[in-house]
Amino acid sequence: MTDDLLADRDSWLTSTCSIARALDVVGNRTTLLLLREASLGTRRFDAFARRAGVSEPVAAARLRQLVADGLLERHPYREPGQRTRDEYHLTRKGAELLPVLTALRQWGDAWAADEAGPAIRLEHHDCGAAVHARLRCDAGHDVAADEIAVRPGPGLRRADRNPPTAP
Amino acid sequence: MTDDLLADRDSWLTSTCSIARALDVVGNRTTLLLLREASLGTRRFDAFARRAGVSEPVAAARLRQLVADGLLERHPYREPGQRTRDEYHLTRKGAELLPVLTALRQWGDAWAADEAGPAIRLEHHDCGAAVHARLRCDAGHDVAADEIAVRPGPGLRRADRNPPTAP
DNA sequence: CACCTGGCTTTTGTTTAGCTAAGTCAGGTG
DNA sequence: CACCTGACTTAGCTAAACAAAAGCCAGGTG
């Protein structure tokens, strides 16, 4: 019947997809590289540009956009004998992209690594064990790719592509 | 001392970063949207293009690249009374991007959602509980963003930017 | 008060990503 | 055998994403 939204994937609105909306914010390479730097503790403009390997104009534009989008905050600080500067640091909204960055790095380590192995290793501050991005269900089980079922959520709406009367 | 790689982030080679290498493969919007479709079960060319909301030329180019990169495989199939076609399906390499897609969707649900809530919900096939991307250490602890320490890995090499003698 | 440094902005140009519209081609159907 | 359909390709274009090089400005130092 027509309410079978899952079987009728064509009727889904692309605009409803959270992945697409996330990509509107972090959907380009340099943004993710700058967020990587922020997550590793980089704070200052020139360090962002140099470490992420992007040109200064691009770094300036992306950082401005990241602040506008609320992923980074600027706030002034002062080193002794230096003038006041602004540093950029992650907001909660930005920090919550860490699973995305970690999952990307993990995949890169597994499938696009150089011979020498991973360049950096994240470890749990408390116990020293390596940190990974994992899929897990709220009941606490580890979930493999083929153990996942897709269900419609409350935000799912159908595209209204067909007029009420037949042509 | 000069061996303090972690304190001297500038000396890290950007090219060594697995995130950057992962982004070389999946660093654009349409690629991720097509992989989203593949993970939701889309198999055929026109469905990929329509559901991901990308034009046919772009869909063709990206799908070809994804096959070349080993994230998708084409293989022929035949519906009764139809001619033989190729369908695209995820390889292991492609399927292991699921944590990336899930983390992106999760972030979008949390920070860029529309009012109605998430459009789709992943649940664990066995128990019906919602599936999320989580950071966890190998000792089994859930790890928050501020509980992570960064350590150099075996693949970390320094950029040789300074000549052996001072200027 | 001349100079330096960090943090940008401006300019110019190239590359990549994307679209629309139209065309091609193989194979199955009437 | 003419026609249709699915799966693309080709052609032509716009817009966004980058880079390199140079300039600008505020404030602190000598």
Tab-separated table of C-alpha atoms (C1' of nucleotides) in Angstrom:
chain	number	residue	atom	x	y	z
A	1	MET	CA	0.000	0.000	0.000
A	2	THR	CA	1.003	3.608	-0.433
A	3	ASP	CA	2.024	4.023	3.174
A	4	ASP	CA	4.916	1.654	2.711
A	5	LEU	CA	7.480	4.387	2.862
A	6	LEU	CA	10.390	2.041	3.174
A	7	ALA	CA	9.642	0.106	0.057
A	8	ASP	CA	9.108	3.317	-1.851
A	9	ARG	CA	12.424	5.005	-1.308
A	10	ASP	CA	11.902	7.205	-4.336
A	11	SER	CA	9.260	9.131	-2.479
A	12	TRP	CA	11.656	10.219	0.226
A	13	LEU	CA	12.643	13.801	0.244
A	14	THR	CA	16.354	14.231	-0.186
A	15	SER	CA	16.071	17.498	1.661
A	16	THR	CA	14.968	15.590	4.729
A	17	CYS	CA	18.225	13.704	4.954
A	18	SER	CA	20.439	14.580	7.885
A	19	ILE	CA	23.516	13.403	6.050
A	20	ALA	CA	22.850	15.933	3.308
A	21	ARG	CA	22.329	18.639	5.907
A	22	ALA	CA	25.503	17.710	7.733
A	23	LEU	CA	27.337	17.861	4.426
A	24	ASP	CA	26.015	21.366	3.859
A	25	VAL	CA	28.139	22.362	6.837
A	26	VAL	CA	31.179	20.087	6.654
A	27	GLY	CA	30.931	18.844	3.088
A	28	ASN	CA	34.278	20.024	1.835
A	29	ARG	CA	37.765	18.805	2.344
A	30	THR	CA	39.335	21.869	3.912
A	31	THR	CA	36.589	22.259	6.509
A	32	LEU	CA	37.189	18.737	7.755
A	33	LEU	CA	40.945	19.225	7.784
A	34	LEU	CA	40.578	22.401	9.828
A	35	LEU	CA	38.275	20.611	12.243
A	36	ARG	CA	40.840	17.843	12.507
A	37	GLU	CA	43.364	20.470	13.556
A	38	ALA	CA	40.968	22.010	16.035
A	39	SER	CA	40.355	18.595	17.566
A	40	LEU	CA	44.099	18.060	17.902
A	41	GLY	CA	44.498	21.309	19.778
A	42	THR	CA	45.417	23.876	17.142
A	43	ARG	CA	44.220	27.340	18.120
A	44	ARG	CA	45.865	30.010	16.032
A	45	PHE	CA	45.249	31.133	12.497
A	46	ASP	CA	48.633	30.550	10.958
A	47	ALA	CA	48.920	27.134	12.593
A	48	PHE	CA	45.548	26.129	11.165
A	49	ALA	CA	46.595	27.124	7.676
A	50	ARG	CA	50.037	25.540	7.867
A	51	ARG	CA	49.057	22.309	9.575
A	52	ALA	CA	45.955	21.669	7.535
A	53	GLY	CA	47.951	22.459	4.413
A	54	VAL	CA	45.506	25.005	3.059
A	55	SER	CA	46.190	28.469	1.738
A	56	GLU	CA	45.591	31.454	3.982
A	57	PRO	CA	42.640	32.863	2.050
A	58	VAL	CA	40.897	29.516	2.255
A	59	ALA	CA	41.733	29.100	5.922
A	60	ALA	CA	40.337	32.544	6.660
A	61	ALA	CA	37.129	31.884	4.740
A	62	ARG	CA	36.528	28.446	6.247
A	63	LEU	CA	37.310	29.517	9.789
A	64	ARG	CA	34.925	32.425	9.422
A	65	GLN	CA	32.247	30.082	8.151
A	66	LEU	CA	32.897	27.593	10.945
A	67	VAL	CA	32.465	30.368	13.494
A	68	ALA	CA	29.274	31.511	11.751
A	69	ASP	CA	27.968	27.946	11.816
A	70	GLY	CA	28.759	27.645	15.507
A	71	LEU	CA	31.375	24.888	15.282
A	72	LEU	CA	34.199	27.130	16.407
A	73	GLU	CA	34.318	30.087	18.755
A	74	ARG	CA	36.810	32.900	18.697
A	75	HIS	CA	37.901	34.358	21.911
A	76	PRO	CA	40.688	36.675	22.826
A	77	TYR	CA	43.717	35.591	24.775
A	78	ARG	CA	47.038	37.118	25.587
A	79	GLU	CA	50.432	35.589	25.997
A	80	PRO	CA	52.734	37.592	28.259
A	81	GLY	CA	54.571	40.252	26.272
A	82	GLN	CA	52.378	39.628	23.257
A	83	ARG	CA	49.404	41.537	22.082
A	84	THR	CA	45.855	40.297	22.397
A	85	ARG	CA	44.880	37.711	19.819
A	86	ASP	CA	41.896	35.623	18.972
A	87	GLU	CA	42.080	31.898	19.204
A	88	TYR	CA	39.630	29.422	17.735
A	89	HIS	CA	38.360	26.547	19.743
A	90	LEU	CA	35.708	23.910	19.270
A	91	THR	CA	32.215	24.448	20.585
A	92	ARG	CA	30.126	21.504	21.718
A	93	LYS	CA	28.562	21.433	18.284
A	94	GLY	CA	31.983	21.198	16.701
A	95	ALA	CA	33.334	18.696	19.193
A	96	GLU	CA	30.467	16.359	18.447
A	97	LEU	CA	31.873	15.864	14.990
A	98	LEU	CA	34.663	13.865	16.583
A	99	PRO	CA	32.994	10.539	15.763
A	100	VAL	CA	32.926	11.582	12.107
A	101	LEU	CA	36.613	12.493	12.125
A	102	THR	CA	37.502	9.351	14.019
A	103	ALA	CA	35.507	7.128	11.694
A	104	LEU	CA	37.169	8.752	8.692
A	105	ARG	CA	40.637	8.286	10.139
A	106	GLN	CA	39.872	4.718	11.046
A	107	TRP	CA	38.749	3.971	7.517
A	108	GLY	CA	41.796	5.701	6.096
A	109	ASP	CA	44.034	3.678	8.386
A	110	ALA	CA	42.388	0.483	7.276
A	111	TRP	CA	41.987	1.100	3.563
A	112	ALA	CA	44.233	3.913	2.449
A	113	ALA	CA	47.170	3.765	4.834
A	114	ASP	CA	50.799	3.909	3.931
A	115	GLU	CA	52.985	0.951	4.798
A	116	ALA	CA	54.249	2.303	8.077
A	117	GLY	CA	50.874	2.218	9.797
A	118	PRO	CA	48.701	4.893	11.356
A	119	ALA	CA	50.283	8.284	11.919
A	120	ILE	CA	48.492	8.946	15.151
A	121	ARG	CA	46.730	6.898	17.719
A	122	LEU	CA	43.932	8.050	19.971
A	123	GLU	CA	43.942	6.586	23.407
A	124	HIS	CA	41.572	6.722	26.283
A	125	HIS	CA	43.001	9.131	28.811
A	126	ASP	CA	42.036	6.934	31.736
A	127	CYS	CA	43.139	3.504	30.609
A	128	GLY	CA	45.457	4.008	27.651
A	129	ALA	CA	43.501	1.719	25.341
A	130	ALA	CA	43.038	2.706	21.702
A	131	VAL	CA	39.873	4.626	20.846
A	132	HIS	CA	37.732	3.684	17.862
A	133	ALA	CA	34.450	4.717	16.306
A	134	ARG	CA	31.997	1.842	16.610
A	135	LEU	CA	28.398	1.187	15.768
A	136	ARG	CA	26.440	0.182	18.795
A	137	CYS	CA	22.812	-0.173	19.680
A	138	ASP	CA	21.227	1.354	22.739
A	139	ALA	CA	20.922	-2.100	24.261
A	140	GLY	CA	24.711	-2.208	24.314
A	141	HIS	CA	25.433	-4.637	21.485
A	142	ASP	CA	28.130	-4.077	18.927
A	143	VAL	CA	26.402	-3.881	15.585
A	144	ALA	CA	27.855	-5.107	12.294
A	145	ALA	CA	26.900	-3.563	8.952
A	146	ASP	CA	24.560	-6.417	8.058
A	147	GLU	CA	22.707	-6.363	11.372
A	148	ILE	CA	21.061	-3.024	10.746
A	149	ALA	CA	17.426	-2.476	9.801
A	150	VAL	CA	16.245	0.855	8.430
A	151	ARG	CA	13.014	2.276	9.827
A	152	PRO	CA	11.152	5.453	8.998
A	153	GLY	CA	11.547	8.183	11.601
A	154	PRO	CA	9.150	10.961	12.583
A	155	GLY	CA	10.776	13.420	10.192
A	156	LEU	CA	10.239	11.271	7.124
A	157	ARG	CA	7.988	12.881	4.585
A	158	ARG	CA	7.213	11.872	1.087
A	159	ALA	CA	7.990	13.901	-1.968
A	160	ASP	CA	4.738	15.032	-3.525
A	161	ARG	CA	5.666	14.221	-7.054
A	162	ASN	CA	2.402	12.859	-8.378
A	163	PRO	CA	-0.572	15.135	-8.929
A	164	PRO	CA	-3.895	13.999	-7.402
A	165	THR	CA	-5.381	13.065	-10.772
A	166	ALA	CA	-3.849	10.780	-13.358
A	167	PRO	CA	-2.573	12.439	-16.515
B	1	MET	CA	63.885	17.854	22.746
B	2	THR	CA	63.516	17.419	19.035
B	3	ASP	CA	61.921	14.020	19.341
B	4	ASP	CA	58.843	15.505	20.910
B	5	LEU	CA	56.706	14.961	17.868
B	6	LEU	CA	53.486	15.697	19.641
B	7	ALA	CA	54.524	19.114	20.861
B	8	ASP	CA	55.837	19.964	17.413
B	9	ARG	CA	52.742	19.436	15.329
B	10	ASP	CA	54.096	21.611	12.568
B	11	SER	CA	56.599	18.951	11.715
B	12	TRP	CA	53.926	16.395	10.919
B	13	LEU	CA	53.450	15.523	7.357
B	14	THR	CA	49.972	16.317	6.158
B	15	SER	CA	50.354	13.607	3.568
B	16	THR	CA	50.612	11.063	6.369
B	17	CYS	CA	47.128	11.820	7.625
B	18	SER	CA	44.574	9.090	7.124
B	19	ILE	CA	41.745	11.578	7.249
B	20	ALA	CA	43.210	13.391	4.264
B	21	ARG	CA	43.625	10.114	2.426
B	22	ALA	CA	40.081	9.059	3.221
B	23	LEU	CA	38.886	12.416	1.913
B	24	ASP	CA	40.760	11.810	-1.331
B	25	VAL	CA	38.292	8.980	-1.901
B	26	VAL	CA	35.066	10.192	-0.316
B	27	GLY	CA	35.761	13.904	0.028
B	28	ASN	CA	32.876	15.212	-2.007
B	29	ARG	CA	29.208	15.529	-1.355
B	30	THR	CA	27.835	13.393	-4.152
B	31	THR	CA	30.106	10.466	-3.379
B	32	LEU	CA	28.824	10.324	0.172
B	33	LEU	CA	25.226	10.666	-0.955
B	34	LEU	CA	25.654	7.789	-3.396
B	35	LEU	CA	27.234	5.684	-0.680
B	36	ARG	CA	24.308	6.533	1.568
B	37	GLU	CA	22.019	5.133	-1.111
B	38	ALA	CA	24.134	2.035	-1.534
B	39	SER	CA	23.986	1.458	2.214
B	40	LEU	CA	20.204	1.792	2.140
B	41	GLY	CA	19.942	-0.851	-0.537
B	42	THR	CA	19.871	1.066	-3.805
B	43	ARG	CA	21.339	-0.999	-6.626
B	44	ARG	CA	20.456	0.461	-9.996
B	45	PHE	CA	21.818	3.423	-11.852
B	46	ASP	CA	18.714	5.510	-12.280
B	47	ALA	CA	17.690	4.944	-8.671
B	48	PHE	CA	21.087	6.143	-7.472
B	49	ALA	CA	20.813	9.318	-9.489
B	50	ARG	CA	17.206	10.031	-8.533
B	51	ARG	CA	17.428	9.170	-4.867
B	52	ALA	CA	20.722	10.886	-4.234
B	53	GLY	CA	19.433	13.898	-6.120
B	54	VAL	CA	22.386	14.139	-8.491
B	55	SER	CA	22.387	14.472	-12.248
B	56	GLU	CA	23.003	11.442	-14.404
B	57	PRO	CA	26.416	12.506	-15.718
B	58	VAL	CA	27.629	13.065	-12.172
B	59	ALA	CA	26.123	9.802	-10.975
B	60	ALA	CA	27.840	7.935	-13.810
B	61	ALA	CA	31.201	9.531	-13.090
B	62	ARG	CA	31.057	8.977	-9.341
B	63	LEU	CA	29.819	5.416	-9.597
B	64	ARG	CA	32.614	4.633	-12.032
B	65	GLN	CA	35.131	6.145	-9.646
B	66	LEU	CA	33.669	4.272	-6.696
B	67	VAL	CA	34.023	1.009	-8.606
B	68	ALA	CA	37.592	1.938	-9.565
B	69	ASP	CA	38.363	2.694	-5.926
B	70	GLY	CA	36.905	-0.625	-4.849
B	71	LEU	CA	34.012	0.691	-2.744
B	72	LEU	CA	31.364	-0.638	-5.100
B	73	GLU	CA	31.244	-3.669	-7.339
B	74	ARG	CA	29.206	-4.088	-10.476
B	75	HIS	CA	27.781	-7.381	-11.245
B	76	PRO	CA	25.210	-8.541	-13.705
B	77	TYR	CA	21.771	-9.661	-12.720
B	78	ARG	CA	18.584	-10.402	-14.561
B	79	GLU	CA	14.999	-9.876	-13.624
B	80	PRO	CA	12.585	-12.271	-15.359
B	81	GLY	CA	11.568	-10.921	-18.744
B	82	GLN	CA	14.172	-8.166	-18.535
B	83	ARG	CA	17.542	-8.020	-20.100
B	84	THR	CA	20.754	-8.466	-18.174
B	85	ARG	CA	21.819	-5.417	-16.210
B	86	ASP	CA	24.585	-4.408	-13.891
B	87	GLU	CA	23.856	-3.566	-10.338
B	88	TYR	CA	26.150	-1.808	-7.922
B	89	HIS	CA	26.647	-3.086	-4.447
B	90	LEU	CA	28.962	-2.268	-1.597
B	91	THR	CA	32.199	-4.122	-1.136
B	92	ARG	CA	33.625	-4.678	2.321
B	93	LYS	CA	35.754	-1.585	1.799
B	94	GLY	CA	32.661	0.445	1.011
B	95	ALA	CA	30.564	-1.058	3.767
B	96	GLU	CA	33.170	-0.095	6.335
B	97	LEU	CA	32.336	3.539	5.681
B	98	LEU	CA	29.075	2.935	7.493
B	99	PRO	CA	30.392	4.426	10.743
B	100	VAL	CA	31.245	7.599	8.832
B	101	LEU	CA	27.773	7.822	7.327
B	102	THR	CA	26.149	7.010	10.630
B	103	ALA	CA	28.208	9.573	12.507
B	104	LEU	CA	27.337	12.204	9.915
B	105	ARG	CA	23.638	11.417	10.105
B	106	GLN	CA	23.748	11.442	13.861
B	107	TRP	CA	25.375	14.850	13.885
B	108	GLY	CA	22.888	16.142	11.353
B	109	ASP	CA	20.018	14.810	13.450
B	110	ALA	CA	21.397	16.536	16.517
B	111	TRP	CA	22.532	19.850	15.055
B	112	ALA	CA	20.897	20.425	11.712
B	113	ALA	CA	17.594	18.601	11.944
B	114	ASP	CA	14.241	19.892	10.921
B	115	GLU	CA	11.553	20.196	13.565
B	116	ALA	CA	9.927	16.868	12.891
B	117	GLY	CA	12.914	14.815	13.995
B	118	PRO	CA	15.108	12.276	12.208
B	119	ALA	CA	13.911	11.010	8.850
B	120	ILE	CA	15.186	7.530	9.364
B	121	ARG	CA	16.177	5.427	12.263
B	122	LEU	CA	18.663	2.575	12.254
B	123	GLU	CA	17.848	-0.280	14.507
B	124	HIS	CA	19.673	-3.380	15.539
B	125	HIS	CA	18.162	-6.241	13.648
B	126	ASP	CA	18.288	-8.569	16.648
B	127	CYS	CA	16.950	-6.392	19.424
B	128	GLY	CA	15.278	-3.399	17.786
B	129	ALA	CA	17.290	-0.831	19.731
B	130	ALA	CA	18.514	2.291	17.931
B	131	VAL	CA	22.002	2.144	16.451
B	132	HIS	CA	24.498	4.977	16.971
B	133	ALA	CA	28.118	5.714	16.168
B	134	ARG	CA	30.065	5.888	19.417
B	135	LEU	CA	33.630	6.397	20.463
B	136	ARG	CA	34.879	3.549	22.536
B	137	CYS	CA	38.214	2.294	23.742
B	138	ASP	CA	39.427	-1.247	23.349
B	139	ALA	CA	38.993	-1.762	27.071
B	140	GLY	CA	35.272	-1.277	26.535
B	141	HIS	CA	34.731	2.188	27.976
B	142	ASP	CA	32.639	4.824	26.318
B	143	VAL	CA	34.939	7.722	25.586
B	144	ALA	CA	33.950	11.380	25.674
B	145	ALA	CA	35.679	13.993	23.539
B	146	ASP	CA	37.730	15.325	26.421
B	147	GLU	CA	38.951	11.925	27.537
B	148	ILE	CA	41.120	11.353	24.491
B	149	ALA	CA	44.896	11.624	24.369
B	150	VAL	CA	46.740	11.844	21.053
B	151	ARG	CA	49.834	9.693	20.633
B	152	PRO	CA	52.204	9.338	17.719
B	153	GLY	CA	51.755	6.136	15.747
B	154	PRO	CA	54.274	4.111	13.761
B	155	GLY	CA	53.437	5.940	10.536
B	156	LEU	CA	54.213	9.373	11.893
B	157	ARG	CA	57.081	11.038	10.136
B	158	ARG	CA	58.339	14.548	10.372
B	159	ALA	CA	58.433	17.007	7.548
B	160	ASP	CA	62.053	17.797	6.788
B	161	ARG	CA	61.667	21.477	6.524
B	162	ASN	CA	64.779	22.702	8.306
B	163	PRO	CA	68.243	22.205	6.879
B	164	PRO	CA	70.792	20.574	9.211
B	165	THR	CA	72.702	23.814	9.773
B	166	ALA	CA	71.242	27.039	11.093
B	167	PRO	CA	70.929	29.889	8.593
C	1	DC	C1'	59.001	56.491	15.680
C	2	DA	C1'	60.692	52.970	12.425
C	3	DC	C1'	60.187	48.265	12.085
C	4	DC	C1'	58.503	43.581	12.682
C	5	DT	C1'	54.976	39.982	13.234
C	6	DG	C1'	50.618	37.735	13.229
C	7	DG	C1'	46.413	37.715	11.165
C	8	DC	C1'	44.195	38.463	7.901
C	9	DT	C1'	42.219	40.511	2.794
C	10	DT	C1'	42.649	41.311	-2.167
C	11	DT	C1'	43.694	39.938	-6.651
C	12	DT	C1'	44.150	36.749	-10.226
C	13	DG	C1'	43.897	32.503	-12.138
C	14	DT	C1'	43.188	27.275	-12.305
C	15	DT	C1'	40.840	23.104	-11.262
C	16	DT	C1'	36.988	20.462	-9.835
C	17	DA	C1'	32.102	19.796	-9.115
C	18	DG	C1'	27.994	20.296	-10.605
C	19	DC	C1'	23.851	21.243	-13.816
C	20	DT	C1'	20.749	20.879	-18.258
C	21	DA	C1'	19.774	19.188	-22.578
C	22	DA	C1'	20.453	16.144	-25.966
C	23	DG	C1'	22.349	12.001	-28.002
C	24	DT	C1'	23.783	6.958	-28.113
C	25	DC	C1'	23.371	2.089	-27.739
C	26	DA	C1'	21.977	-2.589	-26.503
C	27	DG	C1'	18.493	-5.604	-25.982
C	28	DG	C1'	13.668	-6.940	-25.284
C	29	DT	C1'	8.649	-6.225	-26.872
C	30	DG	C1'	4.779	-5.822	-30.044
D	1	DC	C1'	11.624	-4.753	-37.730
D	2	DA	C1'	10.106	-0.425	-35.567
D	3	DC	C1'	9.866	1.069	-31.105
D	4	DC	C1'	10.761	1.539	-26.188
D	5	DT	C1'	13.469	1.634	-21.960
D	6	DG	C1'	17.346	1.683	-18.974
D	7	DA	C1'	21.877	3.034	-18.683
D	8	DC	C1'	24.642	5.672	-19.776
D	9	DT	C1'	27.767	9.530	-22.736
D	10	DT	C1'	28.647	14.029	-24.901
D	11	DA	C1'	28.582	18.931	-25.180
D	12	DG	C1'	28.381	23.226	-23.183
D	13	DC	C1'	28.061	25.837	-19.356
D	14	DT	C1'	28.138	27.990	-14.299
D	15	DA	C1'	29.681	28.092	-9.777
D	16	DA	C1'	32.447	26.726	-6.070
D	17	DA	C1'	36.869	25.383	-4.284
D	18	DC	C1'	41.212	25.931	-4.222
D	19	DA	C1'	46.314	28.147	-4.871
D	20	DA	C1'	50.092	31.816	-5.229
D	21	DA	C1'	51.481	36.314	-4.564
D	22	DA	C1'	51.037	40.499	-2.674
D	23	DG	C1'	49.125	44.014	0.238
D	24	DC	C1'	47.251	45.886	4.648
D	25	DC	C1'	46.810	46.970	9.483
D	26	DA	C1'	47.194	46.884	14.545
D	27	DG	C1'	50.035	46.666	18.179
D	28	DG	C1'	54.251	45.633	20.502
D	29	DT	C1'	59.560	46.147	20.395
D	30	DG	C1'	63.942	48.451	19.930
